[in-house]
Amino acid sequence: MRRYQYFTATDWPGGLYLSPTFAGSRPGALSAACWAAMISMGEKGYLEASRKILETASQIKEGIDGIESLHVLGDPLWVISFASDNLDIYRILDFMSKKNWNLNGLHKPSSLHICVTLRHTQKGVAEAFISDLSNAMEHVKRTPTGKGGMAPVYGMAATL
């Protein structure tokens, strides 16, 4: 019976996905933490946090669209996926990781995404993200393909 609870997806844009349980990657403790946060914040606090997140996400989307060779995919609210038609997006991921940004590499199409959270709404964070992303683009444009990092892994996964 256990073999039927495993789940795999090879064509998901986030890459190869395997889950050994019915609940997937959501542990029960996460649900309990969310419930506790909602009790602590209340409806008013939740709505204020949501407003800040959506405003910051809008600022980040505009910033991404303002960087040459980058474009936002779709019309996202707070999980913003973006791609480049002429640069290796995974090399941008490597650069941003070195700047301590936690982005996720995706494929089909090759892209990255950032999930905007309440932490990103702090003063100067969105501006720092856009600045680092712009610097990443410039770095990738002027340097030859380097070795190491996640670019080869995501590039290979995109061919599956």
C-alpha positions as a Python dict, from the first residue, in 0.01 Angstrom:
ca = {
    (1, 'M'): (0, 0, 0),
    (2, 'R'): (287, 236, 75),
    (3, 'R'): (405, 242, -285),
    (4, 'Y'): (77, 409, -390),
    (5, 'Q'): (134, 715, -171),
    (6, 'Y'): (448, 822, -360),
    (7, 'F'): (397, 1101, -609),
    (8, 'T'): (626, 1216, -890),
    (9, 'A'): (596, 1495, -1144),
    (10, 'T'): (857, 1546, -1414),
    (11, 'D'): (682, 1816, -1618),
    (12, 'W'): (617, 2062, -1333),
    (13, 'P'): (776, 2405, -1404),
    (14, 'G'): (954, 2389, -1067),
    (15, 'G'): (1163, 2093, -1177),
    (16, 'L'): (1154, 1729, -1077),
    (17, 'Y'): (919, 1672, -782),
    (18, 'L'): (892, 1363, -566),
    (19, 'S'): (690, 1332, -248),
    (20, 'P'): (696, 1023, -27),
    (21, 'T'): (369, 1109, 152),
    (22, 'F'): (9, 1189, 71),
    (23, 'A'): (44, 1536, 227),
    (24, 'G'): (326, 1630, -9),
    (25, 'S'): (568, 1887, 124),
    (26, 'R'): (325, 2031, 381),
    (27, 'P'): (401, 1903, 729),
    (28, 'G'): (124, 1927, 989),
    (29, 'A'): (333, 2166, 1198),
    (30, 'L'): (311, 2423, 917),
    (31, 'S'): (-70, 2420, 934),
    (32, 'A'): (-55, 2465, 1311),
    (33, 'A'): (189, 2756, 1275),
    (34, 'C'): (-40, 2924, 1021),
    (35, 'W'): (-337, 2887, 1253),
    (36, 'A'): (-138, 3036, 1543),
    (37, 'A'): (-24, 3328, 1325),
    (38, 'M'): (-383, 3402, 1222),
    (39, 'I'): (-497, 3397, 1585),
    (40, 'S'): (-211, 3630, 1679),
    (41, 'M'): (-254, 3876, 1387),
    (42, 'G'): (-628, 3880, 1366),
    (43, 'E'): (-820, 3971, 1052),
    (44, 'K'): (-709, 4335, 1059),
    (45, 'G'): (-340, 4241, 1088),
    (46, 'Y'): (-376, 3983, 813),
    (47, 'L'): (-536, 4234, 576),
    (48, 'E'): (-264, 4492, 650),
    (49, 'A'): (10, 4236, 586),
    (50, 'S'): (-160, 4135, 260),
    (51, 'R'): (-179, 4497, 147),
    (52, 'K'): (193, 4549, 214),
    (53, 'I'): (287, 4228, 31),
    (54, 'L'): (80, 4315, -277),
    (55, 'E'): (222, 4670, -290),
    (56, 'T'): (578, 4539, -261),
    (57, 'A'): (513, 4271, -525),
    (58, 'S'): (384, 4539, -761),
    (59, 'Q'): (701, 4743, -703),
    (60, 'I'): (919, 4436, -771),
    (61, 'K'): (726, 4348, -1090),
    (62, 'E'): (773, 4702, -1221),
    (63, 'G'): (1142, 4686, -1134),
    (64, 'I'): (1190, 4355, -1316),
    (65, 'D'): (1011, 4484, -1625),
    (66, 'G'): (1239, 4789, -1613),
    (67, 'I'): (1554, 4576, -1648),
    (68, 'E'): (1659, 4521, -2008),
    (69, 'S'): (1636, 4156, -2120),
    (70, 'L'): (1406, 4055, -1831),
    (71, 'H'): (1030, 4012, -1832),
    (72, 'V'): (768, 3898, -1583),
    (73, 'L'): (573, 3588, -1684),
    (74, 'G'): (198, 3630, -1664),
    (75, 'D'): (28, 3872, -1426),
    (76, 'P'): (125, 3736, -1084),
    (77, 'L'): (17, 3870, -746),
    (78, 'W'): (302, 3784, -507),
    (79, 'V'): (485, 3482, -651),
    (80, 'I'): (664, 3655, -936),
    (81, 'S'): (817, 3444, -1211),
    (82, 'F'): (1051, 3609, -1458),
    (83, 'A'): (1268, 3509, -1752),
    (84, 'S'): (1516, 3633, -2010),
    (85, 'D'): (1501, 3555, -2380),
    (86, 'N'): (1873, 3605, -2439),
    (87, 'L'): (2062, 3538, -2113),
    (88, 'D'): (2109, 3224, -1905),
    (89, 'I'): (1858, 3281, -1626),
    (90, 'Y'): (2024, 3015, -1410),
    (91, 'R'): (2349, 3212, -1404),
    (92, 'I'): (2141, 3501, -1272),
    (93, 'L'): (2011, 3261, -1005),
    (94, 'D'): (2370, 3178, -908),
    (95, 'F'): (2461, 3547, -878),
    (96, 'M'): (2150, 3627, -673),
    (97, 'S'): (2217, 3330, -443),
    (98, 'K'): (2561, 3474, -367),
    (99, 'K'): (2381, 3795, -268),
    (100, 'N'): (2169, 3587, -25),
    (101, 'W'): (1846, 3606, -223),
    (102, 'N'): (1640, 3287, -207),
    (103, 'L'): (1493, 3244, -554),
    (104, 'N'): (1362, 2926, -712),
    (105, 'G'): (1473, 2802, -1051),
    (106, 'L'): (1195, 2686, -1283),
    (107, 'H'): (1184, 2534, -1629),
    (108, 'K'): (941, 2509, -1920),
    (109, 'P'): (1011, 2798, -1965),
    (110, 'S'): (1349, 2853, -1802),
    (111, 'S'): (1278, 3114, -1538),
    (112, 'L'): (1312, 3214, -1173),
    (113, 'H'): (1058, 3313, -915),
    (114, 'I'): (1050, 3507, -593),
    (115, 'C'): (774, 3465, -338),
    (116, 'V'): (715, 3808, -184),
    (117, 'T'): (652, 3782, 190),
    (118, 'L'): (603, 4027, 474),
    (119, 'R'): (978, 4032, 522),
    (120, 'H'): (1025, 4181, 176),
    (121, 'T'): (801, 4475, 269),
    (122, 'Q'): (1063, 4623, 502),
    (123, 'K'): (1206, 4957, 394),
    (124, 'G'): (1468, 4923, 120),
    (125, 'V'): (1434, 4548, 59),
    (126, 'A'): (1250, 4570, -275),
    (127, 'E'): (1496, 4834, -395),
    (128, 'A'): (1792, 4617, -291),
    (129, 'F'): (1642, 4319, -476),
    (130, 'I'): (1599, 4516, -799),
    (131, 'S'): (1949, 4663, -765),
    (132, 'D'): (2105, 4319, -712),
    (133, 'L'): (1902, 4175, -1000),
    (134, 'S'): (2019, 4454, -1229),
    (135, 'N'): (2380, 4389, -1120),
    (136, 'A'): (2328, 4017, -1186),
    (137, 'M'): (2214, 4092, -1540),
    (138, 'E'): (2519, 4310, -1603),
    (139, 'H'): (2751, 4045, -1458),
    (140, 'V'): (2605, 3770, -1677),
    (141, 'K'): (2624, 3993, -1987),
    (142, 'R'): (2993, 4076, -1943),
    (143, 'T'): (3136, 3745, -1813),
    (144, 'P'): (3178, 3419, -1998),
    (145, 'T'): (2993, 3113, -1878),
    (146, 'G'): (3144, 3001, -1550),
    (147, 'K'): (3162, 2657, -1394),
    (148, 'G'): (2974, 2543, -1088),
    (149, 'G'): (2655, 2675, -942),
    (150, 'M'): (2303, 2561, -1024),
    (151, 'A'): (2296, 2666, -1390),
    (152, 'P'): (2404, 2322, -1522),
    (153, 'V'): (2153, 2140, -1299),
    (154, 'Y'): (1853, 2350, -1401),
    (155, 'G'): (1965, 2355, -1762),
    (156, 'M'): (1979, 1975, -1765),
    (157, 'A'): (1639, 1943, -1595),
    (158, 'A'): (1485, 2168, -1860),
    (159, 'T'): (1585, 1918, -2129),
    (160, 'L'): (1397, 1627, -1968),
}
